mmCIF file of C-alpha atoms and ligand atoms in Angstrom:
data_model
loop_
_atom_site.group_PDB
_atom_site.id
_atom_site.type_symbol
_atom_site.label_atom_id
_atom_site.label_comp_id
_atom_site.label_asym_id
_atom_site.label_seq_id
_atom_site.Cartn_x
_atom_site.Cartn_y
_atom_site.Cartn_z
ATOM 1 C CA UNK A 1 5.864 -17.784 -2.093
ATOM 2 C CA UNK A 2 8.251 -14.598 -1.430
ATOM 3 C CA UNK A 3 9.421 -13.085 1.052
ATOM 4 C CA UNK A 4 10.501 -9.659 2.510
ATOM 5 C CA UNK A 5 12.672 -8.720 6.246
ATOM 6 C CA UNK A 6 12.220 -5.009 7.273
ATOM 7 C CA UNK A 7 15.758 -3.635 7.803
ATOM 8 C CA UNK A 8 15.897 -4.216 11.216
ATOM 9 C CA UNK A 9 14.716 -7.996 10.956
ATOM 10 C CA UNK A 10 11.805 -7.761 13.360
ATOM 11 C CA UNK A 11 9.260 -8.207 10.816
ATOM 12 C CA UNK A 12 9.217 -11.054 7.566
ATOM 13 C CA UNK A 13 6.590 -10.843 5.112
ATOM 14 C CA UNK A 14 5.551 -13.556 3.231
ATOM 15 C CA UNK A 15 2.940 -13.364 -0.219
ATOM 16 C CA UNK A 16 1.651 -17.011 -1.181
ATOM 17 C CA UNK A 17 1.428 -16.969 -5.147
ATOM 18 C CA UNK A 18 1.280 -13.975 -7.179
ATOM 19 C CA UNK A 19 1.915 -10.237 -6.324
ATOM 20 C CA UNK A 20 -0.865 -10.142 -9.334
ATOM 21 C CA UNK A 21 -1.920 -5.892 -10.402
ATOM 22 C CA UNK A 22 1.255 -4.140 -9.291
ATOM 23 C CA UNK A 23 2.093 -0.114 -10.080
ATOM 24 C CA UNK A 24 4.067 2.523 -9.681
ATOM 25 C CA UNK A 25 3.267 5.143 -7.802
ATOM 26 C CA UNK A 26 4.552 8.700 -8.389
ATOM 27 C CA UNK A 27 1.686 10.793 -6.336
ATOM 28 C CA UNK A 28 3.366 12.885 -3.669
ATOM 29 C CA UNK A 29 1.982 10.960 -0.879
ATOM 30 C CA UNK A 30 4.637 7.766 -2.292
ATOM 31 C CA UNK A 31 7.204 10.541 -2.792
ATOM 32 C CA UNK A 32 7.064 11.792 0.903
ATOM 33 C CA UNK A 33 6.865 8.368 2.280
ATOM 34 C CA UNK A 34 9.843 7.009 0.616
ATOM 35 C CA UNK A 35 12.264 9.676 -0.642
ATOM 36 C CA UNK A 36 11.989 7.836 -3.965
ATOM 37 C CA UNK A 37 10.527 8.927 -7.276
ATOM 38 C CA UNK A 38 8.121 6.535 -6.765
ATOM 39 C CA UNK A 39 6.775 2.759 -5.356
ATOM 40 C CA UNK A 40 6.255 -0.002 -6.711
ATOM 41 C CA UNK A 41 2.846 -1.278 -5.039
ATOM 42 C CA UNK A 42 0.800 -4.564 -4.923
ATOM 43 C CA UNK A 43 -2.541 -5.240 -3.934
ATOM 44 C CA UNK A 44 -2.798 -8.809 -2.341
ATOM 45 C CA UNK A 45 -5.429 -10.534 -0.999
ATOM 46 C CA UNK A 46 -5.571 -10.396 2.620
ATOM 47 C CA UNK A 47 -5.466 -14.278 2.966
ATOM 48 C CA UNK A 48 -2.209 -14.824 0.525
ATOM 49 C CA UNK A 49 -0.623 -12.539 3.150
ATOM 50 C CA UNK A 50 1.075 -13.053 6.540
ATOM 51 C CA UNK A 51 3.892 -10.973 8.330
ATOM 52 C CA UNK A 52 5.895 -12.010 11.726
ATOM 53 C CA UNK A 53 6.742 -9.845 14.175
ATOM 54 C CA UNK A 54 5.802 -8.255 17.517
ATOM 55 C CA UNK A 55 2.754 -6.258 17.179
ATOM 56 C CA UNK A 56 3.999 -3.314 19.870
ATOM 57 C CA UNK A 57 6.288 -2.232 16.975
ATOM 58 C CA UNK A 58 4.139 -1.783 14.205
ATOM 59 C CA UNK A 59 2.903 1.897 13.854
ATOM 60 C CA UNK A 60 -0.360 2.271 11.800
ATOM 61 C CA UNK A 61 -0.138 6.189 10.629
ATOM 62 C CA UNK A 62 -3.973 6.799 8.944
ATOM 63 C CA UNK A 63 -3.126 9.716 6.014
ATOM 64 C CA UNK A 64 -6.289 9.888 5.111
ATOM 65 C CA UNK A 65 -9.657 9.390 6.283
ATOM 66 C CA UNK A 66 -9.779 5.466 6.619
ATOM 67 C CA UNK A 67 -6.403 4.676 4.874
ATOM 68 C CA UNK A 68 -3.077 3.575 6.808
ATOM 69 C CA UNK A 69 -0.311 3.428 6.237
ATOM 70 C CA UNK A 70 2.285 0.362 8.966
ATOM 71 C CA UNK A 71 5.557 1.010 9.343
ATOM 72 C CA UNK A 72 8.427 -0.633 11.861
ATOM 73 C CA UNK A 73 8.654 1.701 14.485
ATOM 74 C CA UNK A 74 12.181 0.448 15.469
ATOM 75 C CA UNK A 75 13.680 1.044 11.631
ATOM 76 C CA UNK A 76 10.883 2.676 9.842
ATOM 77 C CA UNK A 77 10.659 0.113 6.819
ATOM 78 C CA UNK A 78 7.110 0.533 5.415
ATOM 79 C CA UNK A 79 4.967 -2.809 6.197
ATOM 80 C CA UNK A 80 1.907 -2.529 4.415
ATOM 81 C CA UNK A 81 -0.733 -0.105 3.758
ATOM 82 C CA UNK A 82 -4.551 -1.080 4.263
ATOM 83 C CA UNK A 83 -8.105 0.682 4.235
ATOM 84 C CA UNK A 84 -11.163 0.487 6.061
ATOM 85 C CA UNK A 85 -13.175 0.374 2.819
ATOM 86 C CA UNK A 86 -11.519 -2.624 1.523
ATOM 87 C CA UNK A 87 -10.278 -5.257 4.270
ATOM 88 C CA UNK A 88 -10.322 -8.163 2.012
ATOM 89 C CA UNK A 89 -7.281 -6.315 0.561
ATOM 90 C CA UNK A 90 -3.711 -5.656 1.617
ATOM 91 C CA UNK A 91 -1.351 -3.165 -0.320
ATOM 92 C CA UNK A 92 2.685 -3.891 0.189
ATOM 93 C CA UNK A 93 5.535 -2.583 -1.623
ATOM 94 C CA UNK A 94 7.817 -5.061 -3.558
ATOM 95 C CA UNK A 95 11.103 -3.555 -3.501
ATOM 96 C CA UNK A 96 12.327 -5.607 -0.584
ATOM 97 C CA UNK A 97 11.062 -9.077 -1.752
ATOM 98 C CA UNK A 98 14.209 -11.567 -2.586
ATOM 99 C CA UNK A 99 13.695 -14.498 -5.579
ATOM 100 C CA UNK A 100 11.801 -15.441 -7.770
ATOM 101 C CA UNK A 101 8.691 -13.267 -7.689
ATOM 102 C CA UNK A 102 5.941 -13.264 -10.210
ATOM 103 C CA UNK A 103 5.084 -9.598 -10.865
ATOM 104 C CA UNK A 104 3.358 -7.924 -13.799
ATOM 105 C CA UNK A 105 3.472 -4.251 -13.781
ATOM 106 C CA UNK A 106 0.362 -3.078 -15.070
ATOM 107 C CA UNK A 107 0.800 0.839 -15.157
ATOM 108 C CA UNK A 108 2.648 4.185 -14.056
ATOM 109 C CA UNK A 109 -0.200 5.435 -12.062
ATOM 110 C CA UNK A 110 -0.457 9.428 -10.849
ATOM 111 C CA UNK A 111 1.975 10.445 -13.291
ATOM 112 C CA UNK A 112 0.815 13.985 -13.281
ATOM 113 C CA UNK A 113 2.550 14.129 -9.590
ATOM 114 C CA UNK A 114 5.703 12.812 -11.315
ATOM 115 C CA UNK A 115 9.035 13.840 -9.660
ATOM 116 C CA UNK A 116 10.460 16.466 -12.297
ATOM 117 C CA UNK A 117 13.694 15.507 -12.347
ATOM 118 C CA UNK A 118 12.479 11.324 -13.103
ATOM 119 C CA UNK A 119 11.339 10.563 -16.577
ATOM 120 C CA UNK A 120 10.059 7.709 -17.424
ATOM 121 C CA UNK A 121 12.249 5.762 -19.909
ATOM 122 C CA UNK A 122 10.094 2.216 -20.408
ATOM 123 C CA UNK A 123 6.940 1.427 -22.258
ATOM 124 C CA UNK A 124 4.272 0.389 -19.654
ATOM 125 C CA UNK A 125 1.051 2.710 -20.145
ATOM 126 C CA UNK A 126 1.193 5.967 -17.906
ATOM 127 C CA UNK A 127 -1.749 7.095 -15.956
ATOM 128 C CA UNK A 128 -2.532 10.776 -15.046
ATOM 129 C CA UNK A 129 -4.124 9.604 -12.022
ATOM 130 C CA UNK A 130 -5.321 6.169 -10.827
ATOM 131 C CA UNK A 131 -7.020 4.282 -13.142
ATOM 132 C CA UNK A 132 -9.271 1.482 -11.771
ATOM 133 C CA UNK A 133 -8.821 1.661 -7.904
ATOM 134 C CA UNK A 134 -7.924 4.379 -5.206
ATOM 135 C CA UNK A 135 -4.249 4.376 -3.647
HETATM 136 ZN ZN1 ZN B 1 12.301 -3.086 11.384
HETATM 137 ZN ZN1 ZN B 2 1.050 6.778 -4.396
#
């Protein structure tokens, strides 16, 4: 079990087990939403996930057709992402989980939308777009 505070503290995340498939994203959409060369994203099943917190200040912003995108709308951490297609599934980003997590990183995923000014400097396989799922 892990888990992760927003940076305002109203909202914990906790992940039973393993964060399992996780990748980095560099497609613009990551880019935009975090100011970073890209995320590092899991996809969890729904029922290995919980999160704590009052549900007046989570904003659900839909970016595409379907697909949203939670944030805390008091400090603007992201929260998860989800889609309408797959609700057995929940996508989170690690970056703000403390101990000892289990994590594989399986790929560099929409590396044709790379940041130019990030290279990539490690030997996990690069993808040119996704390559088994969508975003
Ligand atoms: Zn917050
Ligand atoms: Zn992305």
């Amino acid at each position: 079990m892990s888990s992760s505070q927003c940076l305002c503290g109203l909202f914990i995340t906790t992940i039973q087990g393993s964060f399992g498939d996780v990748r980095y994203c560099h497609c613009s959409k990551c880019r935009r939403k975090t100011g970073t060369a890209f995320t590092a994203n899991a996809k969890v099943d729904i029922s290995q996930w919980t999160i704590e917190g009052p549900e007046e200040h989570i904003t659900e912003f839909e970016h595409a057709p379907g697909l949203y995108n939670a944030f805390c709308s008091r400090c603007g951490s992201p929260l998860y992402a989800r889609s309408d297609a797959d609700p057995s599934d929940i996508r989170i980003r690690i970056g703000g989980f403390e101990g000892d997590l289990d994590v594989s990183i399986t790929g560099h995923v929409w590396v044709s939308f790379k940041a130019i000014w990030y290279s990539i400097e490690d030997s996990i396989p690069q993808y040119r777009q996704r390559f088994d799922d969508s975003e």
